[in-house]
Amino acid sequence: MTDTRQARPDASSRATLGKAADENFPVAPFFLPRAWRDDLMAVYGFARLVDDIGDGDLAPGGADALHLGLDPETAEDRLAFLDAFEADLHRVFDGTPHHPLLRALQPTVRRRRLTPEPFLGLIAANRQDQLVRRYETYADLVAYCELSANPVGRLVLAITGTDTPERIRRSDEICTALQIVEHLQDVAEDLGNDRIYLPAEDLDRFHVTEADLARPTAGAAVRSLIAFEAERTRALLHAGAPLVGSVHGRLRLLLAGFTAGGLAALDAITDAGFDVLSGAPKSTKPSLMRQVGAVLLRARREG
C-alpha cells in the first residue's frame, strides 16, 4: 500500500514554505478544502525553491545543496544546482527523492496523478533566466511565460480535477498576464539584476533606451511604453476571465482572486501614472475587493 502522507519538512524547507505569506496572491487560502490546501502548498514549496535557486537566494553549501549532494563550490553554480534539483525531481516519479520538499511533493503527485511536464517547465524557466537577459519580441516573452507561469495554473487545475483543454487555454492566458504584470511592476528591480522583460521591439517602437529605464523616475516615453504594455496585459486577463465562470464554489473564488489581483495591480500602475521606476506600484485592498466583485459578477452572468 502506498504511503501518501506528507513528508515532514526540515528547518530550511519550513523557511521556504514560510515565504508563502509574502506572495502577491494567497497560495492556499483558508476557504479551500484541506486536501487542496495541502497539495497546493506542496506545489508551492517546489516552485518557491526553484525560484530561490534561480535567483541565487540560497546560501552556498546550505541544507538545500547538501540534500542534493552538492559541495559548496558547485552549489554556487546556479545551473549545476538546477540540474541537480531536476535530477531529484525525476525521483519523485520513479523513486525516492532526496530533498524534503520533493519528498513532500511525492504524495501530491501520486494522489493527483500529476505529470512531470509542469514541474520541468518551471525549472526550465529558471535555467533560461541564467542564460537570457533580454527578449527581442513579445512572442519571445510569451514563450518564456509558458515556462515560468503557465505551469502553475495547470497544476492548480489538475489538483482540483478541473483541467479540460478549454480551461487550460484560459488559465494560460491569465497566468501569462499575471507574469507580465509582475514584470511591469519590477522593471527597476529587474534592470538592477541586468534583466529586461520589456520586449526590445516595444522599446524601439516607443524610443525607450536602457538608460531611460535606469532613471529614478519614468519620462514620457517610458510611461507611454508601460501604458501600452499594461493595456495589452489587461486585455489578456479579460480574455482568460471566462475560466472563472466555468468552475464553481470555492475554486471560482480562488480563480477570481487571481484574476482580480492582476487587474488591481494594473490599476495601481495606472494610478501611478505608469511610472514604475520610482517604486513598484502595489494594489490596495479596496481596489482588489472591487475587482474581485467585478470578476465574480461577470462570471455569474457568463456562467
XYZ file of N, CA, C and O in Angstrom, residues 28 35 163 174:
16
model
N -2.602 29.176 -0.619
C -3.584 28.155 -0.259
C -4.550 28.757 0.757
O -4.473 28.461 1.953
N -7.513 19.237 1.816
C -6.717 18.422 0.892
C -6.138 19.276 -0.228
O -4.974 19.100 -0.619
N -9.152 20.215 -15.058
C -8.270 20.545 -16.181
C -8.785 20.003 -17.517
O -8.425 18.911 -17.928
N -4.414 33.805 -18.352
C -4.367 34.513 -17.073
C -2.963 34.469 -16.483
O -2.425 35.484 -16.017
